[in-house]
mmCIF file of C-alpha atoms and ligand atoms in Angstrom:
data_model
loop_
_atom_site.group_PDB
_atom_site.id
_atom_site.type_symbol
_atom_site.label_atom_id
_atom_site.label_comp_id
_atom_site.label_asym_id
_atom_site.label_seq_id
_atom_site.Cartn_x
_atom_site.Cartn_y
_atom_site.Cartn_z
ATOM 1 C CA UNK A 5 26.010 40.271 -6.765
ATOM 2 C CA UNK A 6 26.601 36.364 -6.551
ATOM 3 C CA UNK A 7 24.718 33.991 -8.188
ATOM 4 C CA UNK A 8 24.588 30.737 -7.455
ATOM 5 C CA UNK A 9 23.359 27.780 -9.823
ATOM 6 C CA UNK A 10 23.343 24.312 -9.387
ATOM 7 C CA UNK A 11 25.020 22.148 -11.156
ATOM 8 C CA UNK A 12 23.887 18.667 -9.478
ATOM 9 C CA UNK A 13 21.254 18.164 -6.384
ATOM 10 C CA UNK A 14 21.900 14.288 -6.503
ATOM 11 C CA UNK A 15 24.793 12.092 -4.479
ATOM 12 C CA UNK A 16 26.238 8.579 -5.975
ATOM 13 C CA UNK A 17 23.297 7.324 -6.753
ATOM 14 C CA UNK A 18 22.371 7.453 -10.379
ATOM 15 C CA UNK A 19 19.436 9.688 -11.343
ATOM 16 C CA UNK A 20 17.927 10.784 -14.724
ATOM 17 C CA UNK A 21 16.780 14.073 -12.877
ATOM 18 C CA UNK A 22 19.565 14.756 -10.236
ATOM 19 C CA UNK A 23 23.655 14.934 -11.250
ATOM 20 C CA UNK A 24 26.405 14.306 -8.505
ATOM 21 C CA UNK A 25 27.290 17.276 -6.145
ATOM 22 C CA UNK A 26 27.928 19.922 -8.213
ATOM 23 C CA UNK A 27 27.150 24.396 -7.196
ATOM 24 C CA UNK A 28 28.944 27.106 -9.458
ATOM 25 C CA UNK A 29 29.267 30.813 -7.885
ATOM 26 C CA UNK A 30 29.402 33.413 -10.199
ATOM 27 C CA UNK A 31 30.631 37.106 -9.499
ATOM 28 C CA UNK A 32 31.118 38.530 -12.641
ATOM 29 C CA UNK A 33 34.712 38.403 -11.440
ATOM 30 C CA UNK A 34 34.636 34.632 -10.101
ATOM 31 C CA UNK A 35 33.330 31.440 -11.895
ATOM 32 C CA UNK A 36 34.146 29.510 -8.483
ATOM 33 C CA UNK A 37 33.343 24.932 -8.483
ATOM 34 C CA UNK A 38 32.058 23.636 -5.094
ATOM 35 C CA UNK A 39 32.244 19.822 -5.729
ATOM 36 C CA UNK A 40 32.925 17.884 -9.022
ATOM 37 C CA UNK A 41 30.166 15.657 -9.222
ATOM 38 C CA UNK A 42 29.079 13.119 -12.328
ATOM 39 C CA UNK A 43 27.338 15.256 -15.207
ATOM 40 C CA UNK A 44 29.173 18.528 -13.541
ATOM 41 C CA UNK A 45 30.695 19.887 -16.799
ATOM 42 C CA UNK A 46 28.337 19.129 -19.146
ATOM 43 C CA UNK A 47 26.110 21.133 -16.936
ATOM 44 C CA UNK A 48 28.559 23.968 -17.227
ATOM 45 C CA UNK A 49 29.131 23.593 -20.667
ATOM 46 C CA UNK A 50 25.160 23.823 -21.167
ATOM 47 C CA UNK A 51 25.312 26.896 -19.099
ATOM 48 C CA UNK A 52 27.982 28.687 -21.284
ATOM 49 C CA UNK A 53 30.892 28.666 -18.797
ATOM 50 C CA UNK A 54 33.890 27.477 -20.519
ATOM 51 C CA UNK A 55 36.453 24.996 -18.681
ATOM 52 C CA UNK A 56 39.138 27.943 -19.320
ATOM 53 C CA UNK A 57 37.186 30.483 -17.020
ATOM 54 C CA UNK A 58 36.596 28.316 -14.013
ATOM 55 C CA UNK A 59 37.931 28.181 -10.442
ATOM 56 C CA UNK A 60 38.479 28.477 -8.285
ATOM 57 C CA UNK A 61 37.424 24.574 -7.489
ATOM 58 C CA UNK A 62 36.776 23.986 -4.033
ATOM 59 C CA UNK A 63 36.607 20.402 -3.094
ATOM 60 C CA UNK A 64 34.473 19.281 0.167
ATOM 61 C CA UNK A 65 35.782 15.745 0.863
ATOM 62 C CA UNK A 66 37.002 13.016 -1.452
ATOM 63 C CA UNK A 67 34.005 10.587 -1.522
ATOM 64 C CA UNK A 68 33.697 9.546 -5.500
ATOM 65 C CA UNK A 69 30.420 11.562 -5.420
ATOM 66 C CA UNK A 70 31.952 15.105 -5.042
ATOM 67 C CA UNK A 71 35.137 14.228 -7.245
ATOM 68 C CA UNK A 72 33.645 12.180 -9.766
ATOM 69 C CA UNK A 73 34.783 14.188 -12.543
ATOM 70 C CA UNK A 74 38.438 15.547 -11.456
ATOM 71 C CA UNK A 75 39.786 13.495 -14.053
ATOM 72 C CA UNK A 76 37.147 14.024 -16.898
ATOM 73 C CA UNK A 77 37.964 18.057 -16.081
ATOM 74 C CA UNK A 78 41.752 17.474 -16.702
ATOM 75 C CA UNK A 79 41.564 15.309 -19.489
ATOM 76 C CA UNK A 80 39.182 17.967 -21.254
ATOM 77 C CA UNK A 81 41.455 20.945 -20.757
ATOM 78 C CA UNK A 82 44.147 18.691 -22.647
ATOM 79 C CA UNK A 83 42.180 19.477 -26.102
ATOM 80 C CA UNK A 84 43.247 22.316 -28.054
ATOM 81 C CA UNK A 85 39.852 23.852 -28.339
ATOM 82 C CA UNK A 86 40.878 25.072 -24.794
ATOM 83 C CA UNK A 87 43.528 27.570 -24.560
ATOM 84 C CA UNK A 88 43.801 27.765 -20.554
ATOM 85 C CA UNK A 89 47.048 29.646 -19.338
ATOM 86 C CA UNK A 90 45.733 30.370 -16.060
ATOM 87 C CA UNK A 91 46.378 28.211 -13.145
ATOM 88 C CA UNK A 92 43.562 25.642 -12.054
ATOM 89 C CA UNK A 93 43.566 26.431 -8.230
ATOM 90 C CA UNK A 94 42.098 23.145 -6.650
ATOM 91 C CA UNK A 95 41.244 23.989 -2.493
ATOM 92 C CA UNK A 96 39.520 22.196 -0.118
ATOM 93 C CA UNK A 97 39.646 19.373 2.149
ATOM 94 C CA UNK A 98 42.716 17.799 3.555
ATOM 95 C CA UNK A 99 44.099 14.665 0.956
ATOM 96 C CA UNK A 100 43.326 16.759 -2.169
ATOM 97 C CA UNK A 101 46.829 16.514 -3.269
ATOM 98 C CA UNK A 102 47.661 13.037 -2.488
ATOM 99 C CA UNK A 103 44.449 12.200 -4.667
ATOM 100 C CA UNK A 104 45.337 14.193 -7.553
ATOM 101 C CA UNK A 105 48.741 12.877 -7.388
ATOM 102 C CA UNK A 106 47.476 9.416 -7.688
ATOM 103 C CA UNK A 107 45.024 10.084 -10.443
ATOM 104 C CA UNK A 108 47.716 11.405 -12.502
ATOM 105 C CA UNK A 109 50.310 8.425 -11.165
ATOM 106 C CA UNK A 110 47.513 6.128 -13.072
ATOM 107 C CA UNK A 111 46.933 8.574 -16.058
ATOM 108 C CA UNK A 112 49.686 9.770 -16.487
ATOM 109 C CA UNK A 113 50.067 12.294 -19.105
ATOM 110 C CA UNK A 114 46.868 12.256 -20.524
ATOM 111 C CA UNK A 115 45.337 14.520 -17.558
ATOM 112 C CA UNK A 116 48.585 16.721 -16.506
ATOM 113 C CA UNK A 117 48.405 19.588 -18.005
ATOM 114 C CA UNK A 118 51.193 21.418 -19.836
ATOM 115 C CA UNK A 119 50.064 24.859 -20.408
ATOM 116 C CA UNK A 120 49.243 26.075 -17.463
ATOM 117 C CA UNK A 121 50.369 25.158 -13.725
ATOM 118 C CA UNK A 122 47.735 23.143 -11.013
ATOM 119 C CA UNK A 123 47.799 24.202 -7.596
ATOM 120 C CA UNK A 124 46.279 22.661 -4.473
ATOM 121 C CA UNK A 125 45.455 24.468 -1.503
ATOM 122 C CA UNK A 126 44.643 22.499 1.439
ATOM 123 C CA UNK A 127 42.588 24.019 4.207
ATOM 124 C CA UNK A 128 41.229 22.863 7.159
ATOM 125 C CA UNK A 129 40.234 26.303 9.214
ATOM 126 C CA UNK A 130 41.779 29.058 7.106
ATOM 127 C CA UNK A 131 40.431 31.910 5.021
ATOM 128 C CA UNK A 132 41.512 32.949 1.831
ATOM 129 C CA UNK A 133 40.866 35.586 -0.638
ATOM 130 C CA UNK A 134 39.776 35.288 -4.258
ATOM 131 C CA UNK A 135 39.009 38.473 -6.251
ATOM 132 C CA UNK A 136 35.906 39.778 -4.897
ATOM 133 C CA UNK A 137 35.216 36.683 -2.403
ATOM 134 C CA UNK A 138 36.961 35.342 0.952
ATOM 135 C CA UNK A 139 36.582 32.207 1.262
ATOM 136 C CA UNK A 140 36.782 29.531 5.079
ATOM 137 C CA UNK A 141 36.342 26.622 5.219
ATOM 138 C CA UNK A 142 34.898 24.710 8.355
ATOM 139 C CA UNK A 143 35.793 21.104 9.578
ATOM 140 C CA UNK A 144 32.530 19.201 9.598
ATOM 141 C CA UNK A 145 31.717 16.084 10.555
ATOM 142 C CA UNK A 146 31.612 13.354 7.874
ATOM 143 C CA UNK A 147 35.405 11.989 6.633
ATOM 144 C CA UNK A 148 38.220 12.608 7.983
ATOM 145 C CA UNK A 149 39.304 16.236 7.038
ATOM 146 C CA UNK A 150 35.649 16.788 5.117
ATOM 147 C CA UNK A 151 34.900 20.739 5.505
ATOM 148 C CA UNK A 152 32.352 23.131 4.480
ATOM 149 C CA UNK A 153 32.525 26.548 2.616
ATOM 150 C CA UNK A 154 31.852 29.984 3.583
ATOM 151 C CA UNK A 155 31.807 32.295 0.622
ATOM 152 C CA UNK A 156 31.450 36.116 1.079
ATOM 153 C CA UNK A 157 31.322 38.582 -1.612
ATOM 154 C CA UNK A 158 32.642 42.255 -0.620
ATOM 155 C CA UNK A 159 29.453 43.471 -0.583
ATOM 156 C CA UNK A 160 28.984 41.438 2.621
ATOM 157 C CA UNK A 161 26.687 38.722 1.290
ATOM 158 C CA UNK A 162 27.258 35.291 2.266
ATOM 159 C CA UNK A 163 26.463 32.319 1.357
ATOM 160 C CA UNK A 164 27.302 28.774 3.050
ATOM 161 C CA UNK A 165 27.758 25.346 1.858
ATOM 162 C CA UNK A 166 27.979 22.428 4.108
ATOM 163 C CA UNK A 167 28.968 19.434 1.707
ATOM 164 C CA UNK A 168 28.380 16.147 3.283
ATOM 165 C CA UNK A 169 27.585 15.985 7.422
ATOM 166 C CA UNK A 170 26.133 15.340 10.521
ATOM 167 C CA UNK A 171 24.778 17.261 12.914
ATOM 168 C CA UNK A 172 27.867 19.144 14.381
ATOM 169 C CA UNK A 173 27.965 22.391 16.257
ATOM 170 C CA UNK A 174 30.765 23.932 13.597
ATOM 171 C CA UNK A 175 27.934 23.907 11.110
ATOM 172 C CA UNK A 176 26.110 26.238 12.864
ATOM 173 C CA UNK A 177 28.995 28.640 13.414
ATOM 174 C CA UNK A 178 29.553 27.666 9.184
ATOM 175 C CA UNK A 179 25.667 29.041 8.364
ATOM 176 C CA UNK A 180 26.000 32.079 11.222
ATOM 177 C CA UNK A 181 24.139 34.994 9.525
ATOM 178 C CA UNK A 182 23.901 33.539 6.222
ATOM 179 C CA UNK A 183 21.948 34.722 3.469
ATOM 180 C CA UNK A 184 21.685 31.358 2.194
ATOM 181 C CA UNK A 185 22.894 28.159 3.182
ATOM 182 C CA UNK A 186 22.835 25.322 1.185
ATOM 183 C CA UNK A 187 22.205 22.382 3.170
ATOM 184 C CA UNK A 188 23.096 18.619 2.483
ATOM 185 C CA UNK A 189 19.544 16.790 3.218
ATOM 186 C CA UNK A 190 20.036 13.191 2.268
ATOM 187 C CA UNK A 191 17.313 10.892 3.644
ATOM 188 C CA UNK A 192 14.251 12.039 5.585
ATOM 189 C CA UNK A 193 13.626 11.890 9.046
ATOM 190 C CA UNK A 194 12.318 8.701 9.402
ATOM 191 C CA UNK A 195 15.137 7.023 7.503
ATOM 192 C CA UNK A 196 18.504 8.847 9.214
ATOM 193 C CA UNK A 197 22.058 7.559 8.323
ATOM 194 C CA UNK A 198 24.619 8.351 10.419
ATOM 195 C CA UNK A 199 27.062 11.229 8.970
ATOM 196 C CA UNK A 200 24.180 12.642 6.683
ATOM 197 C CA UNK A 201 21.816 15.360 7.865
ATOM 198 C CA UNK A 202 17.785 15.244 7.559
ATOM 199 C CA UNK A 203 15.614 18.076 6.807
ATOM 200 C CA UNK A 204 14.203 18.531 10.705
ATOM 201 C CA UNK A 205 18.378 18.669 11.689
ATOM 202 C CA UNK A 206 18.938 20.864 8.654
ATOM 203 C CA UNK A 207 15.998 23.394 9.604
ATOM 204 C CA UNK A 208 17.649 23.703 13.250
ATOM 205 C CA UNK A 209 21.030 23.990 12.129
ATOM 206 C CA UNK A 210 19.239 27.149 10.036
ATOM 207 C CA UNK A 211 16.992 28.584 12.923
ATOM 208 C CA UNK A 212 20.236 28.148 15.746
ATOM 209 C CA UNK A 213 22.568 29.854 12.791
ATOM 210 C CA UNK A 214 19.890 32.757 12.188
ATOM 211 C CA UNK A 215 20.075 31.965 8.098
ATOM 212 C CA UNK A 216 17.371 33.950 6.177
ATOM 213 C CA UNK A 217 17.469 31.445 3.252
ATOM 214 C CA UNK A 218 17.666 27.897 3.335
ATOM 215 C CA UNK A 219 18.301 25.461 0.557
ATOM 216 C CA UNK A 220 17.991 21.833 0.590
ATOM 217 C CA UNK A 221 20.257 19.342 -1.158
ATOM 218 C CA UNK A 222 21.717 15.713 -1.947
ATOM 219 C CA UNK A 223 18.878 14.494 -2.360
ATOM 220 C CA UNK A 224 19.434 10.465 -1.955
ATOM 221 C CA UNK A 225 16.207 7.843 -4.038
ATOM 222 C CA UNK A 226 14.722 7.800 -0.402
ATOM 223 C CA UNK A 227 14.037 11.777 -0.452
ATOM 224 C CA UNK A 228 11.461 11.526 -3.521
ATOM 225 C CA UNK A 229 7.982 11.919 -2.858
ATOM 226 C CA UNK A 230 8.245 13.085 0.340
ATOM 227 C CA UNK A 231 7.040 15.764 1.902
ATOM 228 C CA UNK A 232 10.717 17.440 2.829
ATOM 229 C CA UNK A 233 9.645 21.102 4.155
ATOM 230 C CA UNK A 234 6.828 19.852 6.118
ATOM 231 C CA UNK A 235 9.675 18.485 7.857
ATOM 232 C CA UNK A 236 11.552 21.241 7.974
ATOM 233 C CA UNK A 237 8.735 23.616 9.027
ATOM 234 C CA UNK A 238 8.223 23.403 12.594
ATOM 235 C CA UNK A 239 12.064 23.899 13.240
ATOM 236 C CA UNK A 240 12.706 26.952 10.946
ATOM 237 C CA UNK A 241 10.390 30.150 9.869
ATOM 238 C CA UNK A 242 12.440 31.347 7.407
ATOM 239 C CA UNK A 243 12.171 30.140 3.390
ATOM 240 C CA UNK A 244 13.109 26.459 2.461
ATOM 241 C CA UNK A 245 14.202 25.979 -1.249
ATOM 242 C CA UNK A 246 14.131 22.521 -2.897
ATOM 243 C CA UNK A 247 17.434 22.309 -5.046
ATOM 244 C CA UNK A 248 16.973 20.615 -8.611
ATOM 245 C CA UNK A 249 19.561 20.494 -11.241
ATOM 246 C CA UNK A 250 19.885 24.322 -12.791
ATOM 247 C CA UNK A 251 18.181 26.021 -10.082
ATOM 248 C CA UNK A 252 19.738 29.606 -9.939
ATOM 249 C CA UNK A 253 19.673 32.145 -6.756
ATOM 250 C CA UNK A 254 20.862 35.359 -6.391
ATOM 251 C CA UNK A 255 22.280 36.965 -3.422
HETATM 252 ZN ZN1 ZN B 22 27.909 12.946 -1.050
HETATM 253 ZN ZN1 ZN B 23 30.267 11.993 1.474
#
């Protein structure tokens, strides 16, 4: 079984309601990260998941919204009440390292850690196994080198995660078959930004990928209030899910 929870339905923009990109998979096995978004590990620590379990952390892109709290993670694992001595497996989108390495250029000590070792894993179209999960990534298109996750558990269930896009036809090979998808949705129809999806293009990137569940996301101010699934309805028949902060699904 996977379970999937998340952490933060919001982007950059501050909310009382939604945290910064933030989705924890759990296994029983795993405790995987998709995106490190502001309020992230206070979420987790409300949730009972302890900084020494995680990862896992899989990284989408390197806007500020979706790596907001790299540092505040490091820095925390520094205290004492955390005995990590496994590694910290950071993977994800291409200029992971070269971030981390300036990070810790400008904080020096204070968030490298000493006890155990931090890898980085930088992927572009690769899969990769992690206990009970295999996990691709997909180019998508939003930054340079910005991908999207495809997580599948042994039992065959798989769940996809687009981070931040357009409209591109790799997303619908990403969200091919899935059980769930969760979809980045940040401004409605009427108000579309270029590199962001809205919920009529993420309701045919469902239908065209045949995904049985799909769940809407990064939510930007111009999202509240309106009616998002009515939007989504005439392009998809399957079930559209609102994310909010601590909403948990099981696949
Ligand atoms: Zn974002
Ligand atoms: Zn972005």
């Amino acid at each position: 079984m996977m379970k999937l929870t998340v952490l933060g339905s919001g982007t950059g923009f501050p909310s009382a309601k939604r945290g910064g990109p933030g989705y924890l998979i759990e296994t029983g096995r795993v405790s995987l990260l998709m995106d490190l978004g502001s309020g992230t590990l206070a979420k987790l620590h409300g949730l009972g998941v302890s900084l020494e379990q995680v990862g896992p952390i899989l990284i989408t892109h390197l806007h500020p919204d979706h790596v907001a709290e790299l540092v505040s993670l490091l820095f925390a694992l520094k205290n004492i009440l955390f005995a990590r001595r496994e590694p910290l497996c950071f993977m994800g989108c291409r200029g992971l390292a070269a971030l981390l390495q300036k990070l810790q250029a400008a904080h020096g000590e204070w968030i490298r850690p000493t006890e155990f070792p931090v890898e980085v894993d930088e992927m572009s179209a690769e899969m990769r196994q992690v206990g009970d999960l295999s996990i691709a990534a997909f180019p998508v298109e939003h930054t340079a080198g910005s991908v999207g996750f495809r997580v599948r558990e042994a039992s065959g269930a798989v769940l996809a995660y687009s981070g931040d896009t357009d409209f591109c036809p790799a997303l619908i090979d990403l969200v091919r078959g899935a059980d769930l998808a969760v979809l980045e949705c940040s401004f409605p129809d009427e108000k579309k930004c270029a590199g962001h999806l809205t919920p009529r293009e993420a309701a045919q990137v469902a239908s065209r990928g045949g995904v049985r569940r799909l769940v809407l996301s990064h939510f930007y101010p111009e999202c509240e209030g309106v009616d998002l699934i009515a939007q989504c309805r005439p392009f998809f028949t399957g079930e559209v899910i609102l994310a909010h902060d601590l909403l948990e699904l099981t696949l």
